[in-house]
Coordinates of C-alpha atoms (C1' of nucleotides) in Angstrom, one line a residue:
Chain A
M549 CA 98.1 76.9 107.0
A550 CA 98.6 77.7 110.7
R551 CA 96.9 80.8 111.9
A552 CA 98.5 83.9 112.7
G553 CA 96.2 85.1 115.3
L554 CA 95.4 88.3 114.0
T555 CA 93.2 90.7 116.1
P556 CA 92.3 94.4 115.9
E557 CA 94.2 94.8 119.1
R558 CA 97.2 93.0 118.1
L559 CA 97.3 94.9 114.6
T560 CA 96.9 98.2 116.4
L561 CA 99.7 97.5 118.8
A562 CA 102.0 96.7 115.9
G563 CA 101.0 99.5 114.2
V564 CA 101.6 101.7 117.1
E565 CA 105.3 99.9 117.5
L566 CA 105.8 100.5 113.9
A567 CA 104.9 104.2 113.9
D568 CA 107.5 105.0 116.5
E569 CA 110.3 102.8 114.8
V570 CA 109.6 104.1 111.0
G571 CA 107.3 106.9 111.1
L572 CA 103.4 107.1 111.2
D573 CA 103.6 107.6 107.3
Q574 CA 105.2 104.2 107.0
V575 CA 102.6 102.5 109.0
T576 CA 100.9 100.7 105.8
V577 CA 98.3 98.0 106.0
S578 CA 101.1 96.2 103.8
A579 CA 103.8 96.7 106.1
L580 CA 101.9 95.1 108.8
A581 CA 101.1 92.1 106.8
R582 CA 104.7 91.7 106.1
R583 CA 105.4 92.1 110.1
F584 CA 103.0 89.3 110.4
D585 CA 104.0 87.4 107.3
V586 CA 100.6 87.1 106.0
K587 CA 98.9 88.3 103.1
V588 CA 97.7 91.9 102.7
A589 CA 94.2 91.1 102.3
S590 CA 93.9 88.8 105.3
L591 CA 93.9 91.8 107.5
Y592 CA 90.8 93.2 106.4
S593 CA 88.7 91.0 108.4
H594 CA 90.0 92.8 111.3
L595 CA 90.6 96.3 110.0
K596 CA 87.9 98.0 107.9
S597 CA 90.6 100.1 105.7
S598 CA 94.1 101.9 106.0
Q599 CA 92.2 104.7 107.7
D600 CA 90.6 102.6 110.4
L601 CA 94.1 101.4 111.2
K602 CA 95.2 104.9 111.4
T603 CA 92.2 105.9 113.8
R604 CA 92.9 103.0 115.9
I605 CA 96.7 104.0 116.4
A606 CA 95.5 107.6 117.2
L607 CA 92.7 106.8 119.8
F608 CA 95.5 104.4 121.5
A609 CA 98.0 107.1 121.5
L610 CA 95.6 109.5 123.1
E611 CA 94.4 107.1 125.7
E612 CA 98.1 106.2 126.6
L613 CA 98.9 110.0 126.6
A614 CA 96.1 110.6 128.8
D615 CA 97.0 108.0 131.3
R616 CA 100.6 109.3 131.4
V617 CA 99.6 113.0 132.3
A618 CA 96.8 112.0 134.4
A619 CA 99.5 110.0 136.7
A620 CA 101.9 113.1 136.3
L621 CA 99.4 115.3 137.7
A622 CA 98.4 113.4 140.6
G623 CA 98.8 115.2 143.5
R624 CA 100.2 118.3 142.1
A625 CA 99.0 121.6 141.9
G626 CA 100.4 125.2 140.8
K627 CA 103.4 125.3 138.9
D628 CA 104.1 121.5 139.8
A629 CA 100.7 120.4 138.0
L630 CA 102.0 122.8 135.0
A631 CA 105.5 121.3 134.8
A632 CA 104.4 118.0 135.0
F633 CA 101.5 118.3 132.8
G634 CA 104.0 120.0 130.3
N635 CA 106.7 117.2 130.6
A636 CA 104.4 114.4 130.2
Y637 CA 103.5 115.7 127.1
R638 CA 107.1 116.4 125.7
D639 CA 108.4 113.4 127.2
Y640 CA 105.9 111.3 125.4
A641 CA 106.8 112.9 122.1
R642 CA 110.3 112.3 122.4
E643 CA 110.3 108.6 123.8
H644 CA 107.4 107.9 121.1
P645 CA 107.3 109.9 118.2
G646 CA 105.3 108.1 115.8
R647 CA 102.5 107.9 118.7
Y648 CA 102.7 111.5 119.3
A649 CA 102.2 112.3 115.8
A650 CA 99.4 109.8 115.5
A651 CA 97.7 111.5 118.6
Q652 CA 97.5 114.6 116.3
L653 CA 95.4 113.0 113.4
R654 CA 92.5 114.6 113.0
L655 CA 89.5 112.3 113.8
D656 CA 86.3 112.6 112.6
T657 CA 83.6 114.7 115.1
E658 CA 82.0 111.6 116.9
T659 CA 85.4 109.5 116.9
A660 CA 86.9 112.4 118.7
A661 CA 84.1 113.1 121.3
A662 CA 84.3 109.4 122.3
S663 CA 88.0 109.5 122.3
A664 CA 90.5 110.4 125.3
G665 CA 90.9 113.8 123.8
V666 CA 88.0 114.8 126.1
R667 CA 90.3 113.6 129.2
H668 CA 93.1 115.8 127.7
A669 CA 90.7 118.8 127.9
Q670 CA 89.6 118.3 131.1
M671 CA 93.1 117.6 132.5
T672 CA 94.2 120.9 131.1
R673 CA 91.6 122.8 132.7
A674 CA 92.3 120.9 135.9
I675 CA 96.0 122.6 135.7
L676 CA 94.2 126.1 136.1
R677 CA 92.7 125.3 139.1
G678 CA 95.5 126.4 141.2
Y679 CA 95.7 129.7 139.6
D680 CA 92.0 130.7 140.3
L681 CA 91.4 132.2 136.7
P682 CA 87.7 133.6 136.3
E683 CA 86.0 132.7 132.9
P684 CA 86.4 133.5 130.0
D685 CA 90.2 134.0 131.0
Q686 CA 90.4 130.4 131.9
T687 CA 89.2 129.0 128.6
H688 CA 92.0 131.5 126.9
A689 CA 94.7 130.1 129.0
V690 CA 93.5 126.5 128.2
R691 CA 93.8 127.3 124.7
M692 CA 97.2 129.4 125.3
L693 CA 98.8 126.2 127.3
G694 CA 97.7 123.7 124.8
S695 CA 99.1 125.8 122.2
V696 CA 102.4 126.4 123.8
F697 CA 102.8 122.7 124.6
H698 CA 101.8 121.3 121.3
G699 CA 103.7 124.0 119.4
Y700 CA 106.9 123.8 121.2
V701 CA 107.0 120.0 120.9
S702 CA 106.0 120.0 117.4
L703 CA 108.8 122.6 116.5
E704 CA 111.0 120.7 118.7
M705 CA 110.9 117.2 117.1
A706 CA 111.0 119.1 113.8
G707 CA 114.2 119.9 114.5
G708 CA 113.6 123.8 114.7
F709 CA 115.5 124.3 117.8
S710 CA 118.6 122.3 116.9
H711 CA 120.5 125.3 114.9
T712 CA 121.4 127.6 117.8
A713 CA 123.7 127.0 120.4
V714 CA 121.3 127.3 123.2
D715 CA 120.3 124.2 124.8
S716 CA 116.2 123.4 124.2
Q717 CA 116.0 122.1 127.6
Q718 CA 117.0 125.6 128.9
S719 CA 114.3 127.1 126.8
W720 CA 111.6 124.7 127.9
E721 CA 112.3 125.5 131.6
W722 CA 112.0 129.2 130.7
T723 CA 109.0 128.7 129.2
L724 CA 107.3 126.9 131.9
D725 CA 108.4 129.6 134.4
S726 CA 107.2 132.1 132.0
L727 CA 103.8 130.4 131.8
D728 CA 103.4 129.9 135.6
A729 CA 104.4 133.6 136.0
L730 CA 102.0 134.6 133.6
L731 CA 99.4 132.7 135.0
R732 CA 99.9 133.8 138.8
S733 CA 99.6 137.3 137.5
Q734 CA 96.3 136.7 135.9
A735 CA 95.2 135.1 139.0
G736 CA 91.5 136.7 140.3
S737 CA 91.8 139.5 137.7
Chain B
M699 CA 99.3 117.6 69.6
A700 CA 99.8 121.0 71.2
R701 CA 102.1 121.7 73.8
A702 CA 100.7 122.6 77.3
G703 CA 103.7 124.9 78.4
L704 CA 104.4 123.3 81.5
T705 CA 107.2 124.6 83.7
P706 CA 108.3 123.8 87.3
E707 CA 106.8 127.4 88.1
R708 CA 103.5 126.9 86.8
L709 CA 103.2 123.3 88.1
T710 CA 103.9 124.5 91.5
L711 CA 101.8 127.6 91.3
A712 CA 98.9 125.0 90.4
G713 CA 99.9 122.6 93.1
V714 CA 99.7 125.7 95.6
E715 CA 96.3 126.6 94.5
L716 CA 95.3 122.6 94.4
A717 CA 96.7 122.5 97.8
D718 CA 94.2 125.4 99.4
E719 CA 91.4 124.0 97.5
V720 CA 91.4 120.2 98.0
G721 CA 94.1 119.8 101.0
L722 CA 98.0 119.3 100.6
D723 CA 97.8 115.6 100.5
Q724 CA 95.5 115.4 97.7
V725 CA 98.3 117.2 95.7
T726 CA 99.7 114.4 93.8
V727 CA 101.5 114.2 90.6
S728 CA 98.5 112.5 89.1
A729 CA 96.1 115.2 90.2
L730 CA 98.0 117.8 88.7
A731 CA 98.4 115.8 85.8
R732 CA 94.6 115.8 85.0
R733 CA 94.3 120.0 85.7
F734 CA 96.6 120.5 83.0
D735 CA 95.1 117.8 80.7
V736 CA 98.3 116.1 80.3
K737 CA 99.7 112.4 81.0
V738 CA 101.3 111.8 84.0
A739 CA 104.8 110.7 82.9
S740 CA 104.9 114.4 81.0
L741 CA 105.4 116.1 84.5
Y742 CA 108.7 114.0 85.1
S743 CA 110.5 116.5 82.6
H744 CA 109.8 119.2 85.0
L745 CA 109.5 117.7 88.2
K746 CA 112.2 115.2 89.8
S747 CA 109.4 113.3 91.6
S748 CA 106.5 113.6 93.7
Q749 CA 108.5 114.8 97.0
D750 CA 110.3 117.5 94.6
L751 CA 106.8 119.0 94.0
K752 CA 106.1 119.1 97.6
T753 CA 109.1 120.6 98.5
R754 CA 108.6 123.3 96.0
I755 CA 105.4 124.0 97.1
A756 CA 106.8 124.1 100.7
L757 CA 109.3 127.0 99.4
F758 CA 106.7 128.5 97.6
A759 CA 104.9 129.1 100.8
L760 CA 107.5 129.9 103.3
E761 CA 108.5 132.6 100.9
E762 CA 104.9 134.2 100.4
L763 CA 104.5 133.8 104.0
A764 CA 107.7 135.5 105.0
D765 CA 106.9 138.4 102.7
R766 CA 103.7 139.1 104.4
V767 CA 105.0 138.8 107.7
A768 CA 107.9 141.3 106.5
A769 CA 105.4 143.8 105.1
A770 CA 103.1 143.5 108.0
L771 CA 106.1 144.1 110.6
A772 CA 107.3 147.2 108.6
G773 CA 107.5 150.4 110.8
R774 CA 106.1 148.6 113.9
A775 CA 107.9 147.7 117.2
G776 CA 106.8 146.4 120.5
K777 CA 103.3 145.0 121.2
D778 CA 102.1 146.2 117.4
A779 CA 105.1 144.2 115.8
L780 CA 104.0 141.4 118.1
A781 CA 100.5 141.4 117.0
A782 CA 101.3 142.0 113.7
F783 CA 103.5 139.1 113.5
G784 CA 101.0 136.7 115.0
N785 CA 98.0 137.9 112.7
A786 CA 100.3 137.5 109.8
Y787 CA 100.8 134.1 110.5
R788 CA 97.4 133.4 111.7
D789 CA 95.6 135.0 108.6
Y790 CA 97.7 133.4 106.4
A791 CA 96.8 129.8 107.7
R792 CA 93.3 130.6 107.4
E793 CA 93.4 131.9 104.1
H794 CA 95.5 129.4 102.7
P795 CA 95.2 126.2 104.6
G796 CA 96.9 124.1 102.1
R797 CA 99.9 126.5 101.5
Y798 CA 100.4 126.9 105.3
A799 CA 100.5 122.9 105.7
A800 CA 103.1 123.2 103.0
A801 CA 105.1 125.4 105.0
Q802 CA 105.3 123.0 107.8
L803 CA 106.7 120.1 105.6
R804 CA 109.9 118.9 107.0
L805 CA 112.7 119.9 104.6
D806 CA 116.4 118.3 104.6
T807 CA 119.0 120.5 106.0
E808 CA 120.4 122.1 102.9
T809 CA 117.1 122.9 101.4
A810 CA 115.9 124.3 105.0
A811 CA 119.0 126.7 105.4
A812 CA 118.6 127.9 101.7
S813 CA 114.7 128.7 102.4
A814 CA 113.0 131.6 103.7
G815 CA 112.9 129.9 106.8
V816 CA 116.0 131.8 107.6
R817 CA 113.9 134.8 106.8
H818 CA 111.1 134.1 109.6
A819 CA 113.8 133.0 112.4
Q820 CA 115.5 136.5 111.9
M821 CA 112.1 138.4 111.7
T822 CA 111.1 136.6 115.0
R823 CA 113.9 138.0 116.6
A824 CA 113.4 141.4 115.2
I825 CA 110.3 141.4 117.3
L826 CA 111.9 141.0 120.7
R827 CA 114.2 144.2 119.7
G828 CA 111.5 146.2 121.4
Y829 CA 111.5 144.1 124.3
D830 CA 115.3 144.5 125.3
L831 CA 115.8 140.8 126.3
P832 CA 119.5 139.7 127.0
E833 CA 120.6 136.5 126.1
P834 CA 119.8 133.5 126.5
D835 CA 116.2 134.8 127.2
Q836 CA 116.2 136.2 123.7
T837 CA 116.4 132.4 122.2
H838 CA 114.0 131.3 124.6
A839 CA 111.6 134.0 123.8
V840 CA 112.0 133.4 120.2
R841 CA 111.4 129.5 120.9
M842 CA 108.5 130.4 122.8
L843 CA 106.7 132.9 120.3
G844 CA 107.2 130.2 117.8
S845 CA 105.7 127.6 119.7
V846 CA 102.5 129.6 120.6
F847 CA 101.8 131.0 117.2
H848 CA 102.6 127.5 115.6
G849 CA 100.5 126.2 118.1
Y850 CA 97.8 128.2 118.5
V851 CA 97.1 128.2 114.6
S852 CA 97.5 124.6 114.1
L853 CA 95.1 123.7 116.8
E854 CA 92.5 126.3 115.7
M855 CA 92.8 125.2 112.1
A856 CA 92.4 121.4 113.2
G857 CA 88.9 122.8 114.9
G858 CA 90.2 122.0 118.5
F859 CA 88.8 125.4 119.8
S860 CA 85.3 124.8 118.0
H861 CA 83.8 123.2 120.9
T862 CA 83.4 125.7 123.4
A863 CA 81.3 128.7 123.2
V864 CA 84.2 131.1 124.1
D865 CA 85.1 132.9 120.8
S866 CA 88.7 132.0 119.4
Q867 CA 89.2 135.5 118.3
Q868 CA 88.7 136.4 121.9
S869 CA 91.3 133.9 123.0
W870 CA 93.9 134.7 120.4
E871 CA 93.5 138.5 121.5
W872 CA 94.2 137.4 125.2
T873 CA 97.1 135.3 124.0
L874 CA 98.8 138.3 122.3
D875 CA 98.1 140.6 125.3
S876 CA 99.7 137.9 127.6
L877 CA 102.8 137.2 125.6
D878 CA 103.3 141.0 125.6
A879 CA 103.0 141.7 129.2
L880 CA 105.1 138.4 129.5
L881 CA 107.9 140.0 127.4
R882 CA 107.8 143.6 129.0
S883 CA 108.0 142.1 132.4
Q884 CA 111.3 140.2 131.3
A885 CA 112.8 143.0 129.6
G886 CA 116.4 143.8 130.9
S887 CA 116.2 140.8 133.5
Chain C
dC15 C1' 83.5 62.4 118.8
dC16 C1' 81.7 63.6 114.8
dA17 C1' 79.1 67.1 112.2
dA18 C1' 77.7 71.6 111.4
dT19 C1' 78.8 76.0 111.5
dT20 C1' 81.9 79.8 112.1
dT21 C1' 86.4 82.0 111.5
dG22 C1' 90.8 83.2 109.6
dC23 C1' 93.6 83.3 106.0
dC24 C1' 94.1 82.5 101.1
dT25 C1' 94.1 83.7 96.1
dA26 C1' 92.5 86.3 92.4
dA27 C1' 91.8 90.6 90.4
dG28 C1' 90.8 95.6 89.8
dT29 C1' 92.1 100.6 91.2
dG30 C1' 95.1 104.7 91.5
dA31 C1' 99.6 106.7 92.6
dC32 C1' 104.8 106.9 91.5
dT33 C1' 108.5 106.2 88.3
dT34 C1' 112.0 105.0 84.2
dA35 C1' 112.7 104.3 79.3
dG36 C1' 112.3 105.3 74.9
dG37 C1' 109.9 107.7 70.8
dC38 C1' 107.5 111.1 67.8
dA39 C1' 106.8 115.8 66.7
dA40 C1' 106.9 120.5 67.7
dA41 C1' 109.6 124.3 68.6
dT42 C1' 114.1 126.8 67.9
dG43 C1' 118.4 127.9 66.0
dC44 C1' 121.9 128.0 62.6
Chain D
dG1238 C1' 115.4 124.3 55.2
dC1239 C1' 117.6 121.5 58.2
dA1240 C1' 119.5 119.9 62.9
dT1241 C1' 119.0 120.0 67.4
dT1242 C1' 116.7 120.3 71.2
dT1243 C1' 112.5 120.3 74.0
dG1244 C1' 108.1 118.5 75.2
dC1245 C1' 104.6 115.7 75.5
dC1246 C1' 103.6 110.8 74.6
dT1247 C1' 103.1 105.3 74.9
dA1248 C1' 104.5 101.7 77.5
dA1249 C1' 105.8 98.8 81.2
dG1250 C1' 107.1 98.1 86.0
dT1251 C1' 106.6 99.1 91.4
dC1252 C1' 103.6 99.5 95.0
dA1253 C1' 99.6 100.1 98.3
dC1254 C1' 94.7 99.8 98.7
dT1255 C1' 90.6 97.2 98.5
dT1256 C1' 86.5 93.7 97.4
dA1257 C1' 85.2 88.7 96.1
dG1258 C1' 85.1 84.5 96.9
dG1259 C1' 87.0 79.9 98.4
dC1260 C1' 89.5 76.1 101.4
dA1261 C1' 90.8 74.6 105.6
dA1262 C1' 91.3 75.2 110.7
dA1263 C1' 88.6 76.1 114.9
dT1264 C1' 84.8 75.9 117.4
dT1265 C1' 80.3 74.5 118.8
dG1266 C1' 76.6 71.4 120.0
dG1267 C1' 74.4 67.3 119.5

DNA sequence: CCAATTTGCCTAAGTGACTTAGGCAAATGC
DNA sequence: GCATTTGCCTAAGTCACTTAGGCAAATTGG
């Protein structure tokens, strides 16, 4: 009986792909075993549990998304940076719905603290550098931006914007313009 | 063997309560059977499936939330209406996390069309009456408001705002103020 | 290069949730 | 009071998760 060459990394990667293909909740230890043509129990040498698998997928997605956002932000400021951030977020969700869903999984406190989630928070704050907001307004703005981006992407993915004639892309651009105007009007206040 | 008096309505209500107590994903046909001290299979006379149960809970939550929002909006306009809407939404999520989660479940197209989700959309649009926005800006604004409220509440419930000293209530009020200012500045444009 | 050890995948077995089929008894209605 | 309907039951099959223990392949080190 030849070995399949399983590792936590390969399993995570396969799980990530599976999530985009069939949805995060269809990513199961059993489905993964089928994909590798291996018995389910064999995966437990590499994964602590089904929860462990999900967590690894979430961490992978957070990291990948943070990398993309960082690349998109490089060398940009002000509205450019705002749009780059939002677009990176939205594009990732559209290209990789399963990964995006995984990135929203609730992690326990210590795992979250060690995750790329921290980079996300830092980058959101970095966008605001161009707008010169004093504290605590800066924190308020970070929260509002996070809310808008996360909310918009979630609702759009859930199909919430597909029952009106108005193009979602237009609404997205209007939203980015509005946020920029809002932040500029708050600058230095 | 005395009868337990099960009905779809009683089961849905129990499921709703269970969702708030232990989380929506712990709401299972089996858990419900235990709560009524009845065998699992007995529930299948009243529910088509586990999915059916979840859908009923979602519809209940959507309806209840729409009622609350409608009550909060009555007689208000402009910023008052905006804040009432947002607060109704946020308060519901805080008081009833399980129901709020259920209200986010994705329903199939026809079920969604027959649900109170339609009322939600109408009420969001009603808020904007006071701001006198032309189309398509009104649609853009509806989408943005929905995104902010849904996003803020989701992130707050997920604990995303609890790692900074700044009070979440302050950020919420700042966000409402900002949205009001934004909409006013767009009026009639 | 062979022996000892470690590693990787296996079989076996138990848990818990979902679902269908078919039966008996309680409630209902004539 | 009897027939019918209704409500909950037992039985049985599916599928996912998880642990324990075993055998064989890979690795290591003499």
